[in-house]
Amino acid sequence: MPSLVSTTEIESFTGDFKNLFDTFKREFVVVKQSNKRILAPSIDIDFLYHGYQSADQKPNTLVQYDPVTGIYQGIIRYTDGRTEFQNIGDLKSTVSERSVRLKVESDAKEFIMKDKTEKFLIDEKSFKLMGSYAVKYFFGVKLYVFNLEEIV
């Protein structure tokens, strides 16, 4: 199939596109829902049914929450303080004043979409995920864009 752009030009464009991403990317932290672990150092049969013997008994199990985080890189773009309106047919949606557009590669997208993401830490501020992602495709290079809203 004929193309308006040669293979050499495509390689040049995608190389420049990747360099642009590498130039402006910054680190951010993705905080996932913590893993809950039940610790039972020793099982004492007298304490197995807590609450049924006497009021002064304490359960011998402990709950520990292990944090799950990931540090990734992406292009972070803050909105300029005005509310943006987007029209899609009869549907109107707004993007908050305190929002961020986060453009990431596939490894970060997979981590964000796996399990529950609680928040993003960017520039010492917390953000929450707003909806799903959009795919930006440029001559075979895919980047994924997430809309985030600041948690106040």
PDB file of C-alpha atoms in Angstrom:
ATOM      1  CA  MET A   1       0.000   0.000   0.000  1.00  0.00           C
ATOM      2  CA  PRO A   2       1.472   3.381  -0.958  1.00  0.00           C
ATOM      3  CA  SER A   3       2.334   5.833   1.782  1.00  0.00           C
ATOM      4  CA  LEU A   4       2.877   9.576   1.819  1.00  0.00           C
ATOM      5  CA  VAL A   5       5.710   9.103   4.308  1.00  0.00           C
ATOM      6  CA  SER A   6       8.721   6.913   3.613  1.00  0.00           C
ATOM      7  CA  THR A   7      10.085   4.358   6.072  1.00  0.00           C
ATOM      8  CA  THR A   8      13.154   6.527   6.656  1.00  0.00           C
ATOM      9  CA  GLU A   9      10.979   9.532   7.462  1.00  0.00           C
ATOM     10  CA  ILE A  10       8.827   7.452   9.839  1.00  0.00           C
ATOM     11  CA  GLU A  11      11.950   6.275  11.679  1.00  0.00           C
ATOM     12  CA  SER A  12      13.127   9.871  11.959  1.00  0.00           C
ATOM     13  CA  PHE A  13       9.721  11.114  13.197  1.00  0.00           C
ATOM     14  CA  THR A  14       9.332   8.357  15.792  1.00  0.00           C
ATOM     15  CA  GLY A  15      12.919   8.864  16.976  1.00  0.00           C
ATOM     16  CA  ASP A  16      12.226  12.576  17.455  1.00  0.00           C
ATOM     17  CA  PHE A  17       8.919  11.747  19.183  1.00  0.00           C
ATOM     18  CA  LYS A  18      10.667   9.382  21.616  1.00  0.00           C
ATOM     19  CA  ASN A  19      13.378  11.991  22.253  1.00  0.00           C
ATOM     20  CA  LEU A  20      10.683  14.578  23.006  1.00  0.00           C
ATOM     21  CA  PHE A  21       9.088  12.212  25.525  1.00  0.00           C
ATOM     22  CA  ASP A  22      12.478  11.426  27.112  1.00  0.00           C
ATOM     23  CA  THR A  23      13.339  15.127  27.330  1.00  0.00           C
ATOM     24  CA  PHE A  24      10.198  16.231  29.171  1.00  0.00           C
ATOM     25  CA  LYS A  25       9.338  13.156  31.274  1.00  0.00           C
ATOM     26  CA  ARG A  26       9.366  13.405  35.067  1.00  0.00           C
ATOM     27  CA  GLU A  27       8.905  10.943  37.894  1.00  0.00           C
ATOM     28  CA  PHE A  28       5.627  10.360  39.685  1.00  0.00           C
ATOM     29  CA  VAL A  29       4.454   7.798  42.231  1.00  0.00           C
ATOM     30  CA  VAL A  30       1.432   5.521  41.839  1.00  0.00           C
ATOM     31  CA  VAL A  31      -0.064   4.383  45.159  1.00  0.00           C
ATOM     32  CA  LYS A  32      -2.120   1.189  44.951  1.00  0.00           C
ATOM     33  CA  GLN A  33      -4.443  -0.344  47.525  1.00  0.00           C
ATOM     34  CA  SER A  34      -2.329  -1.895  50.301  1.00  0.00           C
ATOM     35  CA  ASN A  35      -2.052  -5.659  50.593  1.00  0.00           C
ATOM     36  CA  LYS A  36      -3.632  -6.973  53.792  1.00  0.00           C
ATOM     37  CA  ARG A  37      -1.734  -9.717  55.612  1.00  0.00           C
ATOM     38  CA  ILE A  38      -2.998 -11.625  58.629  1.00  0.00           C
ATOM     39  CA  LEU A  39      -0.204 -12.487  61.045  1.00  0.00           C
ATOM     40  CA  ALA A  40      -0.746 -15.239  63.589  1.00  0.00           C
ATOM     41  CA  PRO A  41       2.506 -15.767  65.497  1.00  0.00           C
ATOM     42  CA  SER A  42       1.047 -18.597  67.543  1.00  0.00           C
ATOM     43  CA  ILE A  43      -2.408 -20.058  67.608  1.00  0.00           C
ATOM     44  CA  ASP A  44      -3.699 -20.500  71.147  1.00  0.00           C
ATOM     45  CA  ILE A  45      -6.796 -22.670  71.197  1.00  0.00           C
ATOM     46  CA  ASP A  46      -8.155 -20.680  74.183  1.00  0.00           C
ATOM     47  CA  PHE A  47      -8.124 -17.480  72.127  1.00  0.00           C
ATOM     48  CA  LEU A  48      -9.356 -19.043  68.888  1.00  0.00           C
ATOM     49  CA  TYR A  49     -12.941 -17.869  69.478  1.00  0.00           C
ATOM     50  CA  HIS A  50     -12.308 -14.339  70.705  1.00  0.00           C
ATOM     51  CA  GLY A  51     -15.171 -12.840  72.640  1.00  0.00           C
ATOM     52  CA  TYR A  52     -16.765 -16.067  73.773  1.00  0.00           C
ATOM     53  CA  GLN A  53     -14.695 -16.748  76.898  1.00  0.00           C
ATOM     54  CA  SER A  54     -14.118 -13.550  78.876  1.00  0.00           C
ATOM     55  CA  ALA A  55     -14.045  -9.832  78.184  1.00  0.00           C
ATOM     56  CA  ASP A  56     -10.336  -9.383  78.913  1.00  0.00           C
ATOM     57  CA  GLN A  57      -9.117 -11.726  76.192  1.00  0.00           C
ATOM     58  CA  LYS A  58      -7.328 -10.200  73.218  1.00  0.00           C
ATOM     59  CA  PRO A  59      -7.076 -11.861  69.829  1.00  0.00           C
ATOM     60  CA  ASN A  60      -3.636 -13.229  69.010  1.00  0.00           C
ATOM     61  CA  THR A  61      -3.721 -12.276  65.355  1.00  0.00           C
ATOM     62  CA  LEU A  62      -2.435  -9.045  63.894  1.00  0.00           C
ATOM     63  CA  VAL A  63      -3.263  -7.364  60.614  1.00  0.00           C
ATOM     64  CA  GLN A  64      -0.459  -5.808  58.630  1.00  0.00           C
ATOM     65  CA  TYR A  65      -0.924  -3.616  55.556  1.00  0.00           C
ATOM     66  CA  ASP A  66       1.920  -3.714  53.044  1.00  0.00           C
ATOM     67  CA  PRO A  67       2.078  -0.604  50.850  1.00  0.00           C
ATOM     68  CA  VAL A  68       2.141  -1.122  47.080  1.00  0.00           C
ATOM     69  CA  THR A  69       3.668   1.714  45.080  1.00  0.00           C
ATOM     70  CA  GLY A  70       5.401   2.201  41.779  1.00  0.00           C
ATOM     71  CA  ILE A  71       7.672   4.965  40.550  1.00  0.00           C
ATOM     72  CA  TYR A  72       7.265   5.723  36.854  1.00  0.00           C
ATOM     73  CA  GLN A  73       8.051   8.488  34.410  1.00  0.00           C
ATOM     74  CA  GLY A  74       5.745  10.430  32.143  1.00  0.00           C
ATOM     75  CA  ILE A  75       4.898  13.830  30.777  1.00  0.00           C
ATOM     76  CA  ILE A  76       2.916  15.804  33.347  1.00  0.00           C
ATOM     77  CA  ARG A  77       0.841  18.724  32.087  1.00  0.00           C
ATOM     78  CA  TYR A  78      -1.126  20.938  34.449  1.00  0.00           C
ATOM     79  CA  THR A  79      -4.155  22.783  33.143  1.00  0.00           C
ATOM     80  CA  ASP A  80      -3.835  26.553  33.230  1.00  0.00           C
ATOM     81  CA  GLY A  81      -6.573  27.161  35.815  1.00  0.00           C
ATOM     82  CA  ARG A  82      -9.659  27.353  33.663  1.00  0.00           C
ATOM     83  CA  THR A  83     -12.382  24.772  33.287  1.00  0.00           C
ATOM     84  CA  GLU A  84     -12.303  23.030  29.932  1.00  0.00           C
ATOM     85  CA  PHE A  85     -15.499  21.861  28.237  1.00  0.00           C
ATOM     86  CA  GLN A  86     -15.465  18.922  25.892  1.00  0.00           C
ATOM     87  CA  ASN A  87     -18.434  18.148  23.655  1.00  0.00           C
ATOM     88  CA  ILE A  88     -19.033  14.644  22.396  1.00  0.00           C
ATOM     89  CA  GLY A  89     -22.370  14.665  20.610  1.00  0.00           C
ATOM     90  CA  ASP A  90     -25.041  15.549  23.175  1.00  0.00           C
ATOM     91  CA  LEU A  91     -22.720  14.767  26.069  1.00  0.00           C
ATOM     92  CA  LYS A  92     -20.814  17.631  27.680  1.00  0.00           C
ATOM     93  CA  SER A  93     -18.022  16.894  30.100  1.00  0.00           C
ATOM     94  CA  THR A  94     -15.792  19.188  32.089  1.00  0.00           C
ATOM     95  CA  VAL A  95     -12.214  18.872  33.220  1.00  0.00           C
ATOM     96  CA  SER A  96     -11.599  20.372  36.645  1.00  0.00           C
ATOM     97  CA  GLU A  97      -9.433  23.438  37.230  1.00  0.00           C
ATOM     98  CA  ARG A  98      -7.029  21.408  39.348  1.00  0.00           C
ATOM     99  CA  SER A  99      -6.414  18.687  36.827  1.00  0.00           C
ATOM    100  CA  VAL A 100      -3.386  17.080  35.290  1.00  0.00           C
ATOM    101  CA  ARG A 101      -2.899  15.174  32.057  1.00  0.00           C
ATOM    102  CA  LEU A 102      -0.411  12.372  32.502  1.00  0.00           C
ATOM    103  CA  LYS A 103       1.144  10.791  29.388  1.00  0.00           C
ATOM    104  CA  VAL A 104       2.896   7.468  30.051  1.00  0.00           C
ATOM    105  CA  GLU A 105       4.353   4.437  28.308  1.00  0.00           C
ATOM    106  CA  SER A 106       2.853   0.944  28.396  1.00  0.00           C
ATOM    107  CA  ASP A 107       4.637  -0.296  31.555  1.00  0.00           C
ATOM    108  CA  ALA A 108       3.169   2.530  33.643  1.00  0.00           C
ATOM    109  CA  LYS A 109      -0.261   2.067  32.038  1.00  0.00           C
ATOM    110  CA  GLU A 110      -0.280  -1.634  32.954  1.00  0.00           C
ATOM    111  CA  PHE A 111       0.631  -0.880  36.583  1.00  0.00           C
ATOM    112  CA  ILE A 112      -1.997   1.869  36.868  1.00  0.00           C
ATOM    113  CA  MET A 113      -4.760  -0.306  35.410  1.00  0.00           C
ATOM    114  CA  LYS A 114      -3.886  -3.411  37.474  1.00  0.00           C
ATOM    115  CA  ASP A 115      -5.834  -3.607  40.749  1.00  0.00           C
ATOM    116  CA  LYS A 116      -7.100  -0.476  42.490  1.00  0.00           C
ATOM    117  CA  THR A 117      -5.117   2.753  42.194  1.00  0.00           C
ATOM    118  CA  GLU A 118      -5.698   4.955  45.238  1.00  0.00           C
ATOM    119  CA  LYS A 119      -3.752   8.046  44.231  1.00  0.00           C
ATOM    120  CA  PHE A 120      -0.876   9.592  42.330  1.00  0.00           C
ATOM    121  CA  LEU A 121       1.828  11.676  44.017  1.00  0.00           C
ATOM    122  CA  ILE A 122       3.096  14.465  41.753  1.00  0.00           C
ATOM    123  CA  ASP A 123       5.023  17.524  42.920  1.00  0.00           C
ATOM    124  CA  GLU A 124       4.130  16.818  46.581  1.00  0.00           C
ATOM    125  CA  LYS A 125       0.395  16.831  45.751  1.00  0.00           C
ATOM    126  CA  SER A 126      -2.105  13.976  45.626  1.00  0.00           C
ATOM    127  CA  PHE A 127      -4.257  13.264  42.587  1.00  0.00           C
ATOM    128  CA  LYS A 128      -6.989  10.745  41.803  1.00  0.00           C
ATOM    129  CA  LEU A 129      -7.716   9.021  38.530  1.00  0.00           C
ATOM    130  CA  MET A 130     -10.602  10.397  36.489  1.00  0.00           C
ATOM    131  CA  GLY A 131     -11.954   7.695  34.182  1.00  0.00           C
ATOM    132  CA  SER A 132      -9.861   5.499  31.948  1.00  0.00           C
ATOM    133  CA  TYR A 133      -7.085   6.294  29.513  1.00  0.00           C
ATOM    134  CA  ALA A 134      -6.811   7.448  25.913  1.00  0.00           C
ATOM    135  CA  VAL A 135      -4.313   6.015  23.452  1.00  0.00           C
ATOM    136  CA  LYS A 136      -2.099   8.407  21.496  1.00  0.00           C
ATOM    137  CA  TYR A 137      -0.691   6.626  18.467  1.00  0.00           C
ATOM    138  CA  PHE A 138       2.128   8.131  16.388  1.00  0.00           C
ATOM    139  CA  PHE A 139       3.542   5.962  13.559  1.00  0.00           C
ATOM    140  CA  GLY A 140       3.652   2.854  15.742  1.00  0.00           C
ATOM    141  CA  VAL A 141       4.617   4.558  19.008  1.00  0.00           C
ATOM    142  CA  LYS A 142       1.847   4.320  21.620  1.00  0.00           C
ATOM    143  CA  LEU A 143       1.506   6.558  24.646  1.00  0.00           C
ATOM    144  CA  TYR A 144      -1.367   6.521  27.120  1.00  0.00           C
ATOM    145  CA  VAL A 145      -3.004   9.638  28.548  1.00  0.00           C
ATOM    146  CA  PHE A 146      -4.722   9.715  31.949  1.00  0.00           C
ATOM    147  CA  ASN A 147      -6.736  12.611  33.366  1.00  0.00           C
ATOM    148  CA  LEU A 148      -6.111  13.225  37.058  1.00  0.00           C
ATOM    149  CA  GLU A 149      -7.814  15.519  39.538  1.00  0.00           C
ATOM    150  CA  GLU A 150      -6.199  16.944  42.663  1.00  0.00           C
ATOM    151  CA  ILE A 151      -7.385  15.570  45.988  1.00  0.00           C
ATOM    152  CA  VAL A 152      -8.061  18.502  48.326  1.00  0.00           C
TER     153      VAL A 152
END
